[in-house]
Each structure stands twice: as structure tokens, then as C-alpha cells.
CSV table of C-alpha atoms in Angstrom, one decimal:
chain,number,residue,atom,x,y,z
N,1,MET,CA,-2.9,23.0,2.0
N,2,LYS,CA,-4.8,19.8,3.0
N,3,LEU,CA,-2.8,17.0,4.6
N,4,LYS,CA,-3.4,13.3,3.7
N,5,ARG,CA,-1.8,10.9,6.1
N,6,VAL,CA,-1.5,7.3,4.8
N,7,ALA,CA,-0.1,4.1,6.7
N,8,VAL,CA,2.0,2.0,4.4
N,9,VAL,CA,2.2,-1.5,5.9
N,10,GLY,CA,3.2,-5.0,4.8
N,11,PRO,CA,5.8,-7.8,5.3
N,12,ALA,CA,9.4,-7.3,5.4
N,13,GLY,CA,10.9,-7.0,1.9
N,14,SER,CA,7.7,-6.3,0.2
N,15,GLY,CA,8.8,-2.9,-1.3
N,16,ARG,CA,6.9,-0.4,1.2
N,17,SER,CA,9.8,2.0,1.2
N,18,PHE,CA,10.4,1.7,-2.6
N,19,LEU,CA,6.8,2.6,-3.1
N,20,ILE,CA,6.9,5.6,-0.6
N,21,ASN,CA,10.0,7.0,-2.5
N,22,SER,CA,8.1,6.3,-5.9
N,23,LEU,CA,4.8,8.2,-4.5
N,24,LEU,CA,6.8,11.1,-3.1
N,25,GLY,CA,9.0,11.4,-6.3
N,26,SER,CA,12.2,11.4,-4.3
N,27,LYS,CA,14.3,9.2,-2.0
N,28,HIS,CA,12.9,9.8,1.3
N,29,VAL,CA,13.7,6.5,2.9
N,30,GLU,CA,16.4,3.7,2.4
N,31,HIS,CA,15.2,0.4,0.9
N,32,ALA,CA,16.9,-2.8,-0.2
N,33,VAL,CA,15.7,-6.3,-1.5
N,34,ARG,CA,16.0,-8.5,1.5
N,35,ALA,CA,13.8,-10.5,3.9
N,36,SER,CA,14.9,-8.6,7.2
N,37,PRO,CA,13.5,-5.2,7.6
N,38,VAL,CA,15.4,-2.1,6.4
N,39,THR,CA,12.7,0.0,8.3
N,40,LEU,CA,12.9,-0.7,12.0
N,41,ASP,CA,10.7,2.2,13.5
N,42,ILE,CA,7.7,4.1,12.4
N,43,SER,CA,8.5,7.3,10.5
N,44,SER,CA,6.6,9.7,8.3
N,45,HIS,CA,7.7,11.4,5.2
N,46,ARG,CA,5.9,14.4,3.6
N,47,ASP,CA,5.8,16.1,0.1
N,48,VAL,CA,3.4,18.1,-1.9
N,49,VAL,CA,1.7,15.8,-4.6
N,50,GLU,CA,-0.4,17.1,-7.4
N,51,VAL,CA,-2.3,14.8,-9.8
N,52,ASN,CA,-5.3,15.4,-12.1
N,53,GLY,CA,-6.0,18.8,-10.5
N,54,ARG,CA,-5.9,17.5,-6.9
N,55,ARG,CA,-3.0,19.0,-4.8
N,56,ALA,CA,-2.3,18.2,-1.2
N,57,VAL,CA,0.6,17.5,1.3
N,58,LEU,CA,0.9,13.6,1.3
N,59,GLU,CA,2.3,12.2,4.3
N,60,LEU,CA,3.3,8.5,4.1
N,61,VAL,CA,3.9,6.6,7.3
N,62,ASP,CA,6.5,3.9,6.9
N,63,THR,CA,6.1,1.2,9.2
N,64,PRO,CA,8.3,-1.8,10.1
N,65,GLY,CA,7.9,-5.0,7.8
N,66,PHE,CA,6.0,-7.8,9.5
N,67,CYS,CA,8.0,-10.9,10.2
N,68,GLY,CA,11.1,-8.8,10.7
N,69,GLN,CA,13.4,-9.3,13.6
N,70,GLY,CA,11.6,-8.0,16.7
N,71,VAL,CA,8.5,-6.6,14.7
N,72,ILE,CA,5.2,-7.6,16.1
N,73,VAL,CA,2.0,-6.5,14.0
N,74,GLU,CA,0.1,-5.7,17.2
N,75,GLU,CA,2.8,-3.2,18.2
N,76,VAL,CA,2.7,-1.5,14.7
N,77,GLN,CA,-1.0,-1.2,15.1
N,78,ARG,CA,-0.8,0.3,18.5
N,79,ASP,CA,1.9,2.8,17.4
N,80,LEU,CA,-0.2,3.9,14.5
N,81,LYS,CA,-3.1,4.6,17.0
N,82,THR,CA,-1.0,6.3,19.6
N,83,LYS,CA,1.4,8.3,17.5
N,84,PHE,CA,-1.0,9.8,14.8
N,85,LYS,CA,-4.2,11.6,15.6
N,86,HIS,CA,-5.8,10.1,12.5
N,87,ILE,CA,-4.9,7.9,9.5
N,88,ASP,CA,-6.9,9.0,6.3
N,89,LYS,CA,-6.0,5.9,4.1
N,90,ALA,CA,-3.7,2.7,4.2
N,91,VAL,CA,-1.8,0.9,1.6
N,92,ILE,CA,-1.0,-2.8,2.2
N,93,VAL,CA,2.1,-3.8,0.0
N,94,ILE,CA,2.9,-7.4,-0.6
N,95,ALA,CA,5.6,-8.9,-2.7
N,96,LYS,CA,5.0,-11.4,-5.5
N,97,GLY,CA,6.0,-15.0,-4.4
N,98,ARG,CA,7.2,-14.0,-1.0
N,99,LEU,CA,3.9,-14.3,1.0
N,100,GLU,CA,4.6,-16.8,3.9
N,101,PRO,CA,2.0,-18.3,6.1
N,102,THR,CA,2.8,-15.8,9.0
N,103,ASP,CA,2.7,-13.1,6.5
N,104,LYS,CA,-1.0,-14.0,5.6
N,105,ASN,CA,-2.0,-14.1,9.1
N,106,GLU,CA,-0.5,-10.7,9.8
N,107,ILE,CA,-2.0,-9.1,6.8
N,108,ARG,CA,-5.4,-10.4,7.8
N,109,SER,CA,-4.9,-9.0,11.2
N,110,VAL,CA,-4.0,-5.6,9.6
N,111,LEU,CA,-7.2,-5.7,7.5
N,112,GLN,CA,-9.3,-6.4,10.4
N,113,PHE,CA,-7.5,-3.5,12.3
N,114,LEU,CA,-8.3,-1.2,9.5
N,115,ASP,CA,-11.9,-2.4,9.3
N,116,TYR,CA,-11.6,-3.0,5.7
N,117,LYS,CA,-15.1,-4.3,5.1
N,118,ASN,CA,-16.6,-0.9,6.4
N,119,ASN,CA,-13.7,1.1,4.7
N,120,PRO,CA,-13.2,-0.2,1.2
N,121,GLU,CA,-12.4,3.3,-0.2
N,122,LYS,CA,-9.8,4.0,2.3
N,123,ILE,CA,-7.5,0.9,1.6
N,124,MET,CA,-5.6,-0.4,-1.4
N,125,ILE,CA,-3.7,-3.5,-1.8
N,126,VAL,CA,-0.5,-3.1,-4.1
N,127,MET,CA,1.3,-6.2,-5.2
N,128,ASN,CA,4.9,-5.3,-5.8
N,129,ASP,CA,5.8,-6.9,-9.1
N,130,SER,CA,8.0,-4.1,-10.1
N,131,ARG,CA,11.1,-6.3,-10.0
N,132,GLU,CA,9.8,-8.5,-12.6
N,133,LYS,CA,10.2,-8.1,-16.4
N,134,GLY,CA,8.0,-9.4,-19.2
N,135,THR,CA,5.0,-10.4,-17.1
N,136,ASN,CA,1.9,-10.0,-19.0
N,137,GLN,CA,-1.2,-8.1,-17.5
N,138,GLN,CA,-3.5,-10.9,-17.4
N,139,GLN,CA,-0.9,-13.1,-15.6
N,140,LYS,CA,-0.2,-10.4,-13.1
N,141,GLU,CA,-3.8,-9.9,-12.3
N,142,ASN,CA,-4.5,-13.7,-12.0
N,143,ASP,CA,-1.6,-13.8,-9.4
N,144,LEU,CA,-3.0,-11.0,-7.5
N,145,SER,CA,-6.5,-12.5,-7.4
N,146,ASN,CA,-4.9,-15.7,-6.0
N,147,VAL,CA,-3.2,-13.8,-3.4
N,148,LEU,CA,-6.4,-12.0,-2.4
N,149,HIS,CA,-8.3,-15.3,-2.3
N,150,MET,CA,-5.5,-16.7,0.0
N,151,LEU,CA,-6.0,-13.5,2.4
N,152,GLY,CA,-9.8,-14.2,2.4
N,153,VAL,CA,-10.5,-10.9,0.7
N,154,GLU,CA,-13.8,-11.1,-1.0
N,155,ASP,CA,-14.9,-7.8,-2.1
N,156,TYR,CA,-12.3,-6.0,-4.1
N,157,SER,CA,-11.7,-4.7,-7.6
N,158,ILE,CA,-8.4,-5.3,-9.5
N,159,VAL,CA,-7.3,-2.2,-11.3
N,160,ASN,CA,-4.8,-1.2,-13.7
N,161,SER,CA,-3.5,2.0,-15.4
N,162,LYS,CA,-6.5,1.9,-17.8
N,163,THR,CA,-9.2,1.5,-15.4
N,164,GLN,CA,-11.2,3.9,-13.4
N,165,MET,CA,-11.1,3.7,-9.4
N,166,PRO,CA,-13.9,1.5,-8.2
N,167,PRO,CA,-15.9,1.9,-5.0
N,168,LEU,CA,-14.9,-1.5,-3.8
N,169,LEU,CA,-11.2,-2.1,-2.1
N,170,PRO,CA,-8.9,-1.6,-5.1
N,171,ALA,CA,-6.0,-4.0,-5.7
N,172,LEU,CA,-3.2,-3.2,-8.1
N,173,SER,CA,-0.1,-5.2,-9.4
N,174,LEU,CA,2.7,-2.7,-9.9
N,175,SER,CA,4.7,-3.0,-13.1
N,176,ASN,CA,8.4,-3.2,-13.4
N,177,ASN,CA,9.7,0.4,-12.7
N,178,GLU,CA,11.4,0.5,-16.2
N,179,ASP,CA,8.1,-0.1,-17.9
N,180,LYS,CA,6.3,2.9,-19.3
N,181,ILE,CA,3.0,2.1,-17.5
N,182,PHE,CA,4.8,2.1,-14.0
N,183,HIS,CA,4.4,6.0,-13.9
N,184,SER,CA,0.8,5.8,-14.8
N,185,GLU,CA,0.2,3.2,-11.9
N,186,ILE,CA,2.1,5.4,-9.4
N,187,GLU,CA,-0.2,8.3,-10.5
N,188,MET,CA,-3.3,6.0,-10.0
N,189,ILE,CA,-2.3,5.3,-6.5
N,190,GLN,CA,-1.5,9.0,-5.8
N,191,GLU,CA,-5.0,9.8,-7.1
N,192,PHE,CA,-6.5,7.2,-4.8
N,193,LEU,CA,-4.7,8.7,-1.8
N,194,LEU,CA,-5.7,12.3,-2.5
N,195,LYS,CA,-9.3,11.5,-3.3
N,196,GLU,CA,-11.8,12.5,-0.5
N,197,THR,CA,-13.8,9.7,1.3
N,198,THR,CA,-17.0,9.6,3.3
N,199,THR,CA,-16.6,6.6,5.5
N,200,GLN,CA,-15.2,6.7,9.0
N,201,ASP,CA,-11.5,6.6,9.9
N,202,PRO,CA,-9.8,3.3,9.9
């Protein structure tokens, strides 16, 4: 069975571990809502995932949160290069309302490291809005557009549970995990991660 290896990166407290557990369908990693990192070392977690006829072993690489105690973004990038032969795709997780100036600089650094301009079909940005209730879709997408603008990301496509996955770098604002469309959004991310790509590895 084919293996798909995905790096999950983002600032401390953005919800990377929560997203990993949601994508793999079980509690593989500890997670908590706090600014200091729960994840202190790079670790990988695997499970078989099937969505819309595609089936593969999905390996999600959990990384320490940026701006965490002792966490240096360059070291995370170096470890991704040295510990894994290849990375098929990457998901950058950001938390709504918690993007500090240092977070922005480090996310920009990660985007450059992943060569996102030449690999738009291998990178997805997810804004973790899953703790918020009652936010309408248009407001969520506006918030996400503002964040992407602050990060200097120009070529992207905002997606939701009702849209098709575009060729440009997809960006998604995750709904509250009690919302019925949350599971559709998780399936959409899974489908993106399992989809074959043609560009070079980041």
C-alpha cells in the first residue's frame, strides 16, 4: 500500500496535534490549548486512510510549534530534511487570532523552505477555527484571506467543504469540531493529502 508522508507545521498552540488526530481518526498525539508547545520533538504517526476511492498509509509528521521554548524554525527544517528521505506534502496550521509577528516571519520561512511557489499542489494552509462557534463561512474566509495577505501569500485559493480542490495553493478555515461540516472538511484535507502530484518534492 502506498505511503504518503506529510509534514504538519505551525506555531505553538495552533492545533497541529488536534488536526493530526482528526485526520488519522484516533488519538495518536497529546494536544492542549496553550501557547507553550505540547510537541517538543519531531515524531511521525501512521494509519490507513481511505477517502473517495483512494486508500493509502498516511504518515503525519508532527513538529514542535514555532515560538515554543527552545524551538528554532531552522532546526525543525533541518530535522525534516535529515530524518526523512522525502516529504510528499505539507500542511501549515495557524490559529485564528494568535498570529504573532514572530509567527509570521517563521511561517514565511517555512513557505520558502517548502518552495511553495513551485509546489502549490503540495502545500495546504489550514486556519484552525475549530474552537469557535457561530462564525459564518464568509467571515471565516475573510479572516483567512487577511492572514494570507499578512503572510505575503499571493497565489492561493480559499476552499470549503462545497468546493473542488484547485490547482493553486489551497487554504481552508476549519469549522468547529461539533459542526456537521467539520467531518467533510477533514475528508477534504485527507483527499488533498492522498492525491498524486507531479511537481518536485518540497
